Amino acid sequence: MTPNAPRGTRARAASLLLPALLLVATAAATARAQPAQGVSGLERDKWREALNSIKYDVKDNYYDPAFRGKDLDAHFKAAEEKLKQAQSLGQIFGVIAQALLDFDDSHLYFVPPGRTASYDYGWLMQMVGERCFVTAVKPGSDAEAKGLRPGDEVVTLDGFRPSRANFWKLGYLYYSLRPRPGVRLVVQSPVGAERQVDVLTRVTQGQRVVDLFGQNINVFRQEAEDDERERRESSRTAAVAEDLLVWKFAAFNLTDAEVDEALAKARKYQSLVIDLRGNGGGAEKTMLRLIGNVFDRDVKVGDIKRRKELKPLVAKTRGGDNVFKGRLAVLLDSGSGSAAEVFARVVQLEKRGVVVGDASAGAVMRSRFHQHQTGSEIYSVYGASVTDADVLMADGKSLEHVGVTPDHPLLPTAADLAAGRDPVLAGAAALFGVKLDPEKAGALFPVRWRK
């Protein structure tokens, strides 16, 4: 739940990355203080200063004054020693990232500089219960050509076995920290044996353009344009019966007016399903506006717990005819995080509706983005998301590493994924007496691939 979300950080929440970065640290240690060949002294000094800046971001702003039991100075000193042995810029970024990941905090992470190249893997995967599956494959991609299909269970990815504990770090590693030109998977189809699939990533090189001050405007303009397009396309609705509207809400990044508009449409129906599957969270302001549109009274969401204060977080109702008063269901899955989890838990605690689907991510803290730059004539912009508060729900409990357990647990099978069926949405509709064919439910909101 992020008041100020950083630009270009789409992946969220933990141990494929740990072993991957451990390999970096091990390789550095075996260098035995030999001078690194791939990094200049000037470049190393630049990122040592960056590591120090991030240390003070944590020291000055982290919500826990005990830093989760860590000696902050010793912790970052150890990271600095590893940084001295890094053999490449990628390893340097790995050391900085690991220094924050060691806190085991879903909202504390390093945001590396933007890249001129974009990486399109051409397929998506997701944890379903305790198993990992391919959920979509892009038409025309190398993944499709190599025979990767929805419903394939991902046994290993580049030698590591995905789990709920490490899944968000997978996204962080592959999309933000160290994108790969190709990946090796071991997968198993619903009716077949295990097989190895080597998939090439579509890498598109952009032109590096800088202004007179060295700012990489090409990268940041493209990121801003991509983010804005995704924001506009994140909210989709579909009427599946005369009295049931489904709202596919992909991210908490809408304006108040856009939230109000969606709920104005919902007020024409007796029942509303808000589909928060895959919604990793976003702006607290958007979440509060959504709550205010479905409750006819002010609601205490919980308490914001900072270093030295405990402050109530209250959602103000829009009141009267501006509120949706019908039946409400919320859909969750393992990709539902942060603000999505808080909203669903409020619905549960206040008995406003039902929650259907899979257990959520358990990535619920409150953070702010701290932006920095390093270098002189040509500089790099980087930053860190730093947790400034925990969120204690109205029952006094935190959702971090816990998540939301649905009232009605319901998971798709590998066969469902392969056939494009959505039994979760169909099951939610059935709770309201609406018959929705799982095949038709699966076709309501097709994946929108970035071109």
Tab-separated table of C-alpha atoms in Angstrom:
chain	number	residue	atom	x	y	z
A	1	MET	CA	0.000	0.000	0.000
A	2	THR	CA	2.045	2.851	-1.348
A	3	PRO	CA	1.224	6.546	-0.956
A	4	ASN	CA	3.834	7.443	-3.597
A	5	ALA	CA	4.500	4.514	-5.906
A	6	PRO	CA	7.810	4.511	-7.804
A	7	ARG	CA	7.711	4.656	-11.555
A	8	GLY	CA	8.485	1.455	-13.420
A	9	THR	CA	8.251	-0.993	-10.498
A	10	ARG	CA	5.531	-3.410	-11.554
A	11	ALA	CA	6.664	-6.500	-9.710
A	12	ARG	CA	5.863	-7.056	-6.011
A	13	ALA	CA	6.639	-9.577	-2.807
A	14	ALA	CA	10.400	-14.076	-1.404
A	15	SER	CA	13.503	-17.296	-2.150
A	16	LEU	CA	14.383	-17.754	-5.708
A	17	LEU	CA	16.068	-14.380	-5.569
A	18	LEU	CA	17.864	-15.236	-2.357
A	19	PRO	CA	19.767	-18.183	-3.827
A	20	ALA	CA	20.315	-16.263	-7.055
A	21	LEU	CA	21.877	-13.370	-5.206
A	22	LEU	CA	23.689	-15.744	-2.896
A	23	LEU	CA	25.474	-17.018	-5.983
A	24	VAL	CA	26.542	-13.455	-6.671
A	25	ALA	CA	27.907	-13.087	-3.170
A	26	THR	CA	29.648	-16.457	-3.357
A	27	ALA	CA	31.285	-15.607	-6.663
A	28	ALA	CA	32.461	-12.322	-5.190
A	29	ALA	CA	33.863	-14.029	-2.126
A	30	THR	CA	35.882	-16.481	-4.207
A	31	ALA	CA	37.514	-13.576	-5.989
A	32	ARG	CA	39.708	-13.247	-2.837
A	33	ALA	CA	40.101	-9.537	-3.018
A	34	GLN	CA	41.326	-9.650	-6.622
A	35	PRO	CA	40.485	-6.425	-8.503
A	36	ALA	CA	37.271	-6.749	-10.478
A	37	GLN	CA	37.729	-6.715	-14.249
A	38	GLY	CA	34.313	-5.524	-15.396
A	39	VAL	CA	33.739	-2.505	-13.143
A	40	SER	CA	35.812	0.661	-13.037
A	41	GLY	CA	36.872	2.176	-9.728
A	42	LEU	CA	34.800	5.251	-10.525
A	43	GLU	CA	31.689	3.150	-11.184
A	44	ARG	CA	32.210	1.164	-8.000
A	45	ASP	CA	32.592	4.340	-5.924
A	46	LYS	CA	29.424	5.727	-7.476
A	47	TRP	CA	27.370	2.739	-6.356
A	48	ARG	CA	29.055	2.568	-2.974
A	49	GLU	CA	27.724	6.096	-2.420
A	50	ALA	CA	24.322	4.900	-3.644
A	51	LEU	CA	24.371	2.060	-1.112
A	52	ASN	CA	25.165	4.577	1.609
A	53	SER	CA	22.271	6.833	0.517
A	54	ILE	CA	19.880	3.891	0.734
A	55	LYS	CA	21.237	3.025	4.173
A	56	TYR	CA	20.249	6.488	5.390
A	57	ASP	CA	16.843	6.195	3.720
A	58	VAL	CA	16.288	3.139	5.911
A	59	LYS	CA	17.907	4.655	8.992
A	60	ASP	CA	15.795	7.812	8.833
A	61	ASN	CA	12.471	6.401	7.635
A	62	TYR	CA	12.036	2.690	8.368
A	63	TYR	CA	9.006	2.073	10.563
A	64	ASP	CA	10.793	-0.257	12.991
A	65	PRO	CA	13.409	1.590	15.112
A	66	ALA	CA	15.023	-1.801	15.877
A	67	PHE	CA	15.351	-2.514	12.129
A	68	ARG	CA	13.959	-6.008	12.647
A	69	GLY	CA	16.821	-6.863	14.976
A	70	LYS	CA	19.605	-5.876	12.588
A	71	ASP	CA	22.692	-3.836	13.423
A	72	LEU	CA	22.174	-1.397	10.569
A	73	ASP	CA	25.760	-0.161	10.365
A	74	ALA	CA	27.215	-3.670	10.427
A	75	HIS	CA	24.647	-4.911	7.920
A	76	PHE	CA	25.444	-2.243	5.338
A	77	LYS	CA	29.167	-2.510	6.039
A	78	ALA	CA	28.988	-6.182	5.089
A	79	ALA	CA	27.129	-5.221	1.907
A	80	GLU	CA	29.839	-2.687	1.101
A	81	GLU	CA	32.497	-5.367	1.411
A	82	LYS	CA	30.578	-7.590	-1.015
A	83	LEU	CA	30.203	-4.660	-3.376
A	84	LYS	CA	34.004	-4.303	-3.505
A	85	GLN	CA	34.225	-7.788	-5.008
A	86	ALA	CA	31.384	-7.453	-7.538
A	87	GLN	CA	32.505	-8.303	-11.052
A	88	SER	CA	29.772	-6.487	-12.999
A	89	LEU	CA	27.128	-3.819	-12.671
A	90	GLY	CA	24.519	-6.568	-12.411
A	91	GLN	CA	26.332	-8.032	-9.417
A	92	ILE	CA	26.546	-4.578	-7.836
A	93	PHE	CA	22.784	-4.205	-8.173
A	94	GLY	CA	22.374	-7.686	-6.721
A	95	VAL	CA	24.399	-6.761	-3.625
A	96	ILE	CA	22.396	-3.566	-3.068
A	97	ALA	CA	19.115	-5.416	-3.572
A	98	GLN	CA	20.089	-8.190	-1.170
A	99	ALA	CA	20.943	-5.662	1.544
A	100	LEU	CA	17.247	-4.700	1.601
A	101	LEU	CA	15.755	-8.127	0.898
A	102	ASP	CA	17.466	-9.444	4.037
A	103	PHE	CA	14.849	-7.549	6.051
A	104	ASP	CA	12.134	-9.900	4.697
A	105	ASP	CA	9.807	-6.948	4.200
A	106	SER	CA	7.559	-6.936	1.115
A	107	HIS	CA	7.714	-3.151	0.688
A	108	LEU	CA	11.441	-2.584	1.278
A	109	TYR	CA	13.383	-2.980	-1.950
A	110	PHE	CA	15.915	-1.385	-4.301
A	111	VAL	CA	14.721	0.200	-7.549
A	112	PRO	CA	17.570	0.093	-10.091
A	113	PRO	CA	17.999	2.624	-12.904
A	114	GLY	CA	15.722	2.302	-15.906
A	115	ARG	CA	16.941	0.456	-18.999
A	116	THR	CA	16.806	1.428	-22.655
A	117	ALA	CA	15.923	-2.171	-23.565
A	118	SER	CA	12.533	-3.756	-22.893
A	119	TYR	CA	12.140	-7.474	-22.123
A	120	ASP	CA	9.045	-9.394	-23.217
A	121	TYR	CA	9.070	-12.972	-21.923
A	122	GLY	CA	5.889	-13.856	-23.787
A	123	TRP	CA	4.276	-15.895	-21.026
A	124	LEU	CA	2.876	-15.482	-17.527
A	125	MET	CA	2.891	-17.713	-14.476
A	126	GLN	CA	1.136	-17.690	-11.122
A	127	MET	CA	0.946	-19.579	-7.859
A	128	VAL	CA	-2.354	-21.438	-7.556
A	129	GLY	CA	-2.584	-22.771	-4.055
A	130	GLU	CA	0.896	-24.192	-3.470
A	131	ARG	CA	1.641	-24.984	-7.124
A	132	CYS	CA	2.937	-22.757	-9.915
A	133	PHE	CA	1.304	-22.763	-13.353
A	134	VAL	CA	1.675	-21.061	-16.713
A	135	THR	CA	-1.491	-18.967	-16.994
A	136	ALA	CA	-1.072	-17.280	-20.377
A	137	VAL	CA	1.156	-17.466	-23.466
A	138	LYS	CA	1.490	-14.595	-25.922
A	139	PRO	CA	0.494	-15.369	-29.496
A	140	GLY	CA	3.481	-15.291	-31.835
A	141	SER	CA	6.021	-15.524	-28.992
A	142	ASP	CA	8.933	-17.920	-28.772
A	143	ALA	CA	7.154	-19.457	-25.778
A	144	GLU	CA	4.238	-20.393	-28.035
A	145	ALA	CA	6.574	-21.724	-30.718
A	146	LYS	CA	8.363	-23.890	-28.140
A	147	GLY	CA	5.078	-25.458	-27.032
A	148	LEU	CA	4.583	-23.748	-23.679
A	149	ARG	CA	0.869	-23.767	-22.853
A	150	PRO	CA	-1.505	-22.449	-20.168
A	151	GLY	CA	-2.013	-25.164	-17.588
A	152	ASP	CA	1.616	-26.332	-17.711
A	153	GLU	CA	2.903	-26.671	-14.161
A	154	VAL	CA	6.234	-24.897	-13.642
A	155	VAL	CA	8.447	-27.401	-11.853
A	156	THR	CA	11.604	-25.273	-12.046
A	157	LEU	CA	12.631	-21.952	-13.555
A	158	ASP	CA	16.356	-21.680	-14.297
A	159	GLY	CA	16.891	-24.466	-11.786
A	160	PHE	CA	14.808	-23.002	-8.968
A	161	ARG	CA	11.438	-24.266	-7.775
A	162	PRO	CA	8.807	-21.516	-7.456
A	163	SER	CA	6.901	-21.326	-4.192
A	164	ARG	CA	4.598	-18.927	-2.419
A	165	ALA	CA	7.529	-17.887	-0.250
A	166	ASN	CA	9.706	-16.806	-3.168
A	167	PHE	CA	7.277	-15.858	-5.908
A	168	TRP	CA	7.256	-12.069	-5.603
A	169	LYS	CA	11.038	-12.039	-5.677
A	170	LEU	CA	10.881	-13.974	-8.918
A	171	GLY	CA	9.045	-11.051	-10.460
A	172	TYR	CA	11.453	-8.571	-8.918
A	173	LEU	CA	14.469	-10.455	-10.236
A	174	TYR	CA	13.222	-11.136	-13.751
A	175	TYR	CA	11.400	-7.877	-14.456
A	176	SER	CA	13.211	-5.211	-12.475
A	177	LEU	CA	16.599	-6.243	-11.153
A	178	ARG	CA	18.127	-8.536	-13.780
A	179	PRO	CA	15.941	-9.257	-16.842
A	180	ARG	CA	17.046	-12.319	-18.790
A	181	PRO	CA	17.445	-12.814	-22.564
A	182	GLY	CA	16.123	-16.331	-22.110
A	183	VAL	CA	14.887	-18.766	-19.480
A	184	ARG	CA	14.971	-22.530	-19.026
A	185	LEU	CA	11.856	-24.151	-17.622
A	186	VAL	CA	10.969	-27.660	-16.597
A	187	VAL	CA	7.201	-27.970	-16.934
A	188	GLN	CA	4.559	-30.666	-16.802
A	189	SER	CA	1.309	-30.524	-18.752
A	190	PRO	CA	-1.963	-31.695	-17.178
A	191	VAL	CA	-1.720	-35.074	-18.963
A	192	GLY	CA	1.972	-35.358	-19.871
A	193	ALA	CA	5.424	-36.014	-18.513
A	194	GLU	CA	7.925	-33.384	-17.416
A	195	ARG	CA	9.767	-31.652	-20.241
A	196	GLN	CA	12.417	-28.955	-20.572
A	197	VAL	CA	11.561	-25.798	-22.496
A	198	ASP	CA	14.125	-23.109	-23.370
A	199	VAL	CA	12.324	-19.850	-24.136
A	200	LEU	CA	13.921	-16.798	-25.696
A	201	THR	CA	12.923	-13.345	-24.492
A	202	ARG	CA	12.003	-10.680	-26.993
A	203	VAL	CA	14.499	-7.893	-26.235
A	204	THR	CA	13.814	-4.531	-27.868
A	205	GLN	CA	16.633	-2.013	-27.761
A	206	GLY	CA	15.570	1.599	-27.457
A	207	GLN	CA	17.646	4.622	-28.316
A	208	ARG	CA	19.378	6.189	-25.341
A	209	VAL	CA	18.548	9.898	-25.400
A	210	VAL	CA	19.737	12.317	-22.719
A	211	ASP	CA	19.104	15.997	-22.101
A	212	LEU	CA	21.737	18.637	-21.371
A	213	PHE	CA	21.867	17.551	-17.734
A	214	GLY	CA	22.464	13.899	-18.520
A	215	GLN	CA	18.928	12.785	-17.688
A	216	ASN	CA	17.917	9.655	-19.588
A	217	ILE	CA	14.671	11.058	-20.971
A	218	ASN	CA	14.023	8.250	-23.443
A	219	VAL	CA	13.714	5.613	-20.720
A	220	PHE	CA	11.618	7.680	-18.336
A	221	ARG	CA	9.269	8.980	-21.014
A	222	GLN	CA	8.653	5.437	-22.217
A	223	GLU	CA	8.051	4.182	-18.667
A	224	ALA	CA	5.641	7.037	-18.009
A	225	GLU	CA	3.757	6.345	-21.234
A	226	ASP	CA	3.570	2.617	-20.491
A	227	ASP	CA	2.387	3.231	-16.927
A	228	GLU	CA	-0.281	5.683	-18.052
A	229	ARG	CA	-1.566	3.285	-20.707
A	230	GLU	CA	-1.714	0.454	-18.176
A	231	ARG	CA	-3.501	2.744	-15.723
A	232	ARG	CA	-6.165	3.623	-18.268
A	233	GLU	CA	-6.684	0.001	-19.255
A	234	SER	CA	-6.669	-1.479	-15.761
A	235	SER	CA	-10.382	-1.086	-15.060
A	236	ARG	CA	-12.794	-3.162	-17.143
A	237	THR	CA	-16.389	-4.132	-16.483
A	238	ALA	CA	-18.756	-6.719	-17.903
A	239	ALA	CA	-22.435	-7.343	-17.225
A	240	VAL	CA	-22.999	-11.100	-17.001
A	241	ALA	CA	-26.695	-10.895	-16.119
A	242	GLU	CA	-29.357	-8.261	-15.656
A	243	ASP	CA	-28.529	-7.999	-11.965
A	244	LEU	CA	-24.769	-8.785	-11.871
A	245	LEU	CA	-21.805	-6.625	-12.867
A	246	VAL	CA	-18.197	-7.837	-12.785
A	247	TRP	CA	-15.449	-5.262	-12.362
A	248	LYS	CA	-11.950	-6.410	-13.277
A	249	PHE	CA	-9.794	-4.036	-11.211
A	250	ALA	CA	-6.108	-4.598	-12.021
A	251	ALA	CA	-4.407	-1.953	-9.854
A	252	PHE	CA	-5.246	0.693	-7.268
A	253	ASN	CA	-4.152	3.509	-9.557
A	254	LEU	CA	-7.450	5.165	-10.491
A	255	THR	CA	-8.507	8.710	-9.707
A	256	ASP	CA	-11.435	9.395	-7.374
A	257	ALA	CA	-13.560	10.275	-10.399
A	258	GLU	CA	-12.716	6.961	-12.099
A	259	VAL	CA	-13.598	4.965	-8.983
A	260	ASP	CA	-16.861	6.901	-8.615
A	261	GLU	CA	-17.694	6.297	-12.284
A	262	ALA	CA	-17.215	2.530	-11.945
A	263	LEU	CA	-19.416	2.373	-8.841
A	264	ALA	CA	-22.061	4.568	-10.466
A	265	LYS	CA	-22.335	1.898	-13.138
A	266	ALA	CA	-22.481	-0.805	-10.437
A	267	ARG	CA	-25.409	0.892	-8.699
A	268	LYS	CA	-27.619	-0.141	-11.627
A	269	TYR	CA	-27.168	-3.786	-10.597
A	270	GLN	CA	-28.208	-5.788	-7.555
A	271	SER	CA	-24.866	-7.583	-7.278
A	272	LEU	CA	-21.229	-6.667	-7.872
A	273	VAL	CA	-18.134	-8.836	-8.163
A	274	ILE	CA	-14.872	-6.899	-7.766
A	275	ASP	CA	-12.147	-9.038	-9.284
A	276	LEU	CA	-8.853	-8.222	-7.538
A	277	ARG	CA	-6.973	-11.282	-8.795
A	278	GLY	CA	-3.501	-10.217	-9.859
A	279	ASN	CA	-4.007	-6.769	-8.329
A	280	GLY	CA	-0.747	-6.061	-6.494
A	281	GLY	CA	-2.064	-2.933	-4.777
A	282	GLY	CA	-1.222	0.712	-5.336
A	283	ALA	CA	-2.354	4.002	-3.895
A	284	GLU	CA	-3.929	4.121	-0.440
A	285	LYS	CA	-6.078	7.022	-1.612
A	286	THR	CA	-7.726	4.859	-4.275
A	287	MET	CA	-8.423	2.104	-1.748
A	288	LEU	CA	-10.081	4.520	0.671
A	289	ARG	CA	-12.231	5.895	-2.147
A	290	LEU	CA	-13.338	2.394	-3.100
A	291	ILE	CA	-14.311	1.589	0.491
A	292	GLY	CA	-16.232	4.864	0.683
A	293	ASN	CA	-18.239	3.799	-2.365
A	294	VAL	CA	-19.441	0.475	-0.930
A	295	PHE	CA	-20.143	1.452	2.708
A	296	ASP	CA	-22.943	3.765	3.807
A	297	ARG	CA	-20.972	4.774	6.904
A	298	ASP	CA	-17.414	5.754	7.718
A	299	VAL	CA	-15.232	2.697	8.295
A	300	LYS	CA	-12.091	2.378	10.359
A	301	VAL	CA	-9.742	0.394	8.138
A	302	GLY	CA	-7.191	-0.044	10.910
A	303	ASP	CA	-4.220	1.725	12.443
A	304	ILE	CA	-1.061	2.979	10.777
A	305	LYS	CA	1.819	1.949	13.041
A	306	ARG	CA	4.919	4.084	12.595
A	307	ARG	CA	8.027	4.403	14.743
A	308	LYS	CA	6.508	6.735	17.288
A	309	GLU	CA	2.789	6.855	16.610
A	310	LEU	CA	-0.321	4.817	16.042
A	311	LYS	CA	-2.745	6.673	13.776
A	312	PRO	CA	-6.229	5.492	12.737
A	313	LEU	CA	-6.903	5.040	9.028
A	314	VAL	CA	-10.531	5.846	8.230
A	315	ALA	CA	-12.416	5.594	4.949
A	316	LYS	CA	-15.105	8.253	4.589
A	317	THR	CA	-18.380	7.145	3.035
A	318	ARG	CA	-19.679	9.025	0.018
A	319	GLY	CA	-23.099	8.588	1.597
A	320	GLY	CA	-26.684	8.330	0.442
A	321	ASP	CA	-27.366	7.501	-3.188
A	322	ASN	CA	-23.654	7.636	-4.006
A	323	VAL	CA	-23.025	4.284	-2.320
A	324	PHE	CA	-23.433	0.838	-3.865
A	325	LYS	CA	-25.725	-1.006	-1.441
A	326	GLY	CA	-26.148	-4.302	-3.280
A	327	ARG	CA	-24.549	-7.698	-2.751
A	328	LEU	CA	-20.762	-7.735	-2.984
A	329	ALA	CA	-18.147	-10.397	-3.699
A	330	VAL	CA	-14.377	-9.879	-3.912
A	331	LEU	CA	-12.112	-12.251	-5.842
A	332	LEU	CA	-8.526	-12.848	-4.679
A	333	ASP	CA	-5.593	-14.972	-5.728
A	334	SER	CA	-1.910	-15.299	-4.863
A	335	GLY	CA	-1.173	-12.156	-6.883
A	336	SER	CA	-3.524	-9.982	-4.840
A	337	GLY	CA	-1.377	-7.795	-2.602
A	338	SER	CA	-1.224	-4.718	-0.430
A	339	ALA	CA	-4.259	-2.428	-0.946
A	340	ALA	CA	-6.174	-5.293	-2.577
A	341	GLU	CA	-5.717	-7.382	0.556
A	342	VAL	CA	-6.659	-4.554	2.887
A	343	PHE	CA	-9.865	-3.856	0.951
A	344	ALA	CA	-10.843	-7.542	0.964
A	345	ARG	CA	-10.143	-7.870	4.684
A	346	VAL	CA	-12.258	-4.803	5.451
A	347	VAL	CA	-15.128	-6.405	3.513
A	348	GLN	CA	-14.692	-9.542	5.627
A	349	LEU	CA	-14.345	-7.862	9.018
A	350	GLU	CA	-17.300	-5.564	8.426
A	351	LYS	CA	-19.379	-8.438	6.983
A	352	ARG	CA	-20.099	-6.344	3.902
A	353	GLY	CA	-19.648	-9.194	1.426
A	354	VAL	CA	-17.860	-12.446	0.669
A	355	VAL	CA	-14.305	-13.133	-0.451
A	356	VAL	CA	-13.816	-15.906	-3.020
A	357	GLY	CA	-10.751	-17.546	-4.538
A	358	ASP	CA	-7.210	-18.214	-3.315
A	359	ALA	CA	-5.267	-16.904	-0.311
A	360	SER	CA	-3.683	-13.525	-1.041
A	361	ALA	CA	0.011	-12.607	-1.142
A	362	GLY	CA	0.502	-11.357	2.419
A	363	ALA	CA	2.436	-8.317	1.200
A	364	VAL	CA	0.813	-5.578	3.237
A	365	MET	CA	2.904	-2.717	4.528
A	366	ARG	CA	2.926	1.022	3.850
A	367	SER	CA	5.860	2.548	1.997
A	368	ARG	CA	7.263	5.621	0.318
A	369	PHE	CA	9.634	5.853	-2.616
A	370	HIS	CA	12.934	7.690	-2.127
A	371	GLN	CA	14.544	8.776	-5.388
A	372	HIS	CA	18.251	9.514	-5.858
A	373	GLN	CA	20.724	10.089	-8.617
A	374	THR	CA	24.361	9.171	-8.875
A	375	GLY	CA	27.073	10.434	-11.186
A	376	SER	CA	27.952	13.893	-12.481
A	377	GLU	CA	27.828	14.685	-16.198
A	378	ILE	CA	25.875	11.531	-17.019
A	379	TYR	CA	23.960	10.269	-14.051
A	380	SER	CA	21.721	7.369	-13.125
A	381	VAL	CA	18.415	7.715	-11.334
A	382	TYR	CA	17.674	4.987	-8.807
A	383	GLY	CA	15.756	4.694	-5.582
A	384	ALA	CA	14.398	2.599	-2.771
A	385	SER	CA	10.946	1.768	-1.532
A	386	VAL	CA	11.139	2.087	2.247
A	387	THR	CA	8.443	0.809	4.593
A	388	ASP	CA	7.311	3.686	6.782
A	389	ALA	CA	4.468	1.885	8.600
A	390	ASP	CA	2.766	-1.407	9.275
A	391	VAL	CA	-1.005	-1.624	8.810
A	392	LEU	CA	-2.888	-3.142	11.734
A	393	MET	CA	-6.407	-4.087	10.703
A	394	ALA	CA	-9.472	-3.386	12.831
A	395	ASP	CA	-8.965	-6.736	14.585
A	396	GLY	CA	-5.466	-5.575	15.654
A	397	LYS	CA	-3.639	-7.967	13.321
A	398	SER	CA	-1.202	-7.352	10.477
A	399	LEU	CA	-1.652	-9.066	7.109
A	400	GLU	CA	2.090	-9.064	6.312
A	401	HIS	CA	3.213	-12.661	5.620
A	402	VAL	CA	-0.338	-13.763	6.514
A	403	GLY	CA	-2.643	-12.575	3.752
A	404	VAL	CA	-6.400	-12.948	3.492
A	405	THR	CA	-8.046	-16.359	3.615
A	406	PRO	CA	-11.168	-16.423	1.413
A	407	ASP	CA	-14.588	-17.167	2.856
A	408	HIS	CA	-15.103	-19.474	-0.120
A	409	PRO	CA	-11.776	-21.053	-1.204
A	410	LEU	CA	-11.946	-21.902	-4.886
A	411	LEU	CA	-9.030	-22.674	-7.231
A	412	PRO	CA	-8.774	-23.397	-10.958
A	413	THR	CA	-7.260	-26.737	-11.913
A	414	ALA	CA	-4.517	-27.252	-14.475
A	415	ALA	CA	-7.219	-28.469	-16.872
A	416	ASP	CA	-9.218	-25.276	-16.238
A	417	LEU	CA	-6.195	-23.130	-17.083
A	418	ALA	CA	-5.483	-25.165	-20.213
A	419	ALA	CA	-9.082	-24.800	-21.401
A	420	GLY	CA	-9.400	-21.123	-20.499
A	421	ARG	CA	-12.089	-21.774	-17.913
A	422	ASP	CA	-12.664	-19.529	-14.879
A	423	PRO	CA	-14.454	-21.568	-12.202
A	424	VAL	CA	-13.696	-18.901	-9.565
A	425	LEU	CA	-15.727	-16.153	-11.231
A	426	ALA	CA	-18.404	-18.683	-12.138
A	427	GLY	CA	-18.533	-19.800	-8.504
A	428	ALA	CA	-18.845	-16.232	-7.249
A	429	ALA	CA	-21.736	-15.601	-9.637
A	430	ALA	CA	-23.436	-18.756	-8.363
A	431	LEU	CA	-23.409	-17.323	-4.836
A	432	PHE	CA	-25.755	-14.632	-6.163
A	433	GLY	CA	-27.960	-17.117	-7.987
A	434	VAL	CA	-26.484	-16.302	-11.397
A	435	LYS	CA	-25.504	-19.178	-13.676
A	436	LEU	CA	-22.276	-18.319	-15.490
A	437	ASP	CA	-20.552	-20.909	-17.633
A	438	PRO	CA	-16.853	-21.237	-16.632
A	439	GLU	CA	-15.808	-21.036	-20.303
A	440	LYS	CA	-17.718	-17.790	-20.761
A	441	ALA	CA	-16.314	-16.467	-17.495
A	442	GLY	CA	-12.792	-17.209	-18.729
A	443	ALA	CA	-13.394	-15.226	-21.925
A	444	LEU	CA	-14.688	-12.049	-20.260
A	445	PHE	CA	-11.321	-10.397	-19.610
A	446	PRO	CA	-8.634	-11.691	-22.000
A	447	VAL	CA	-4.980	-10.936	-21.278
A	448	ARG	CA	-3.872	-7.645	-22.817
A	449	TRP	CA	-0.340	-8.100	-24.037
A	450	ARG	CA	1.955	-5.126	-24.379
A	451	LYS	CA	2.815	-4.559	-28.029
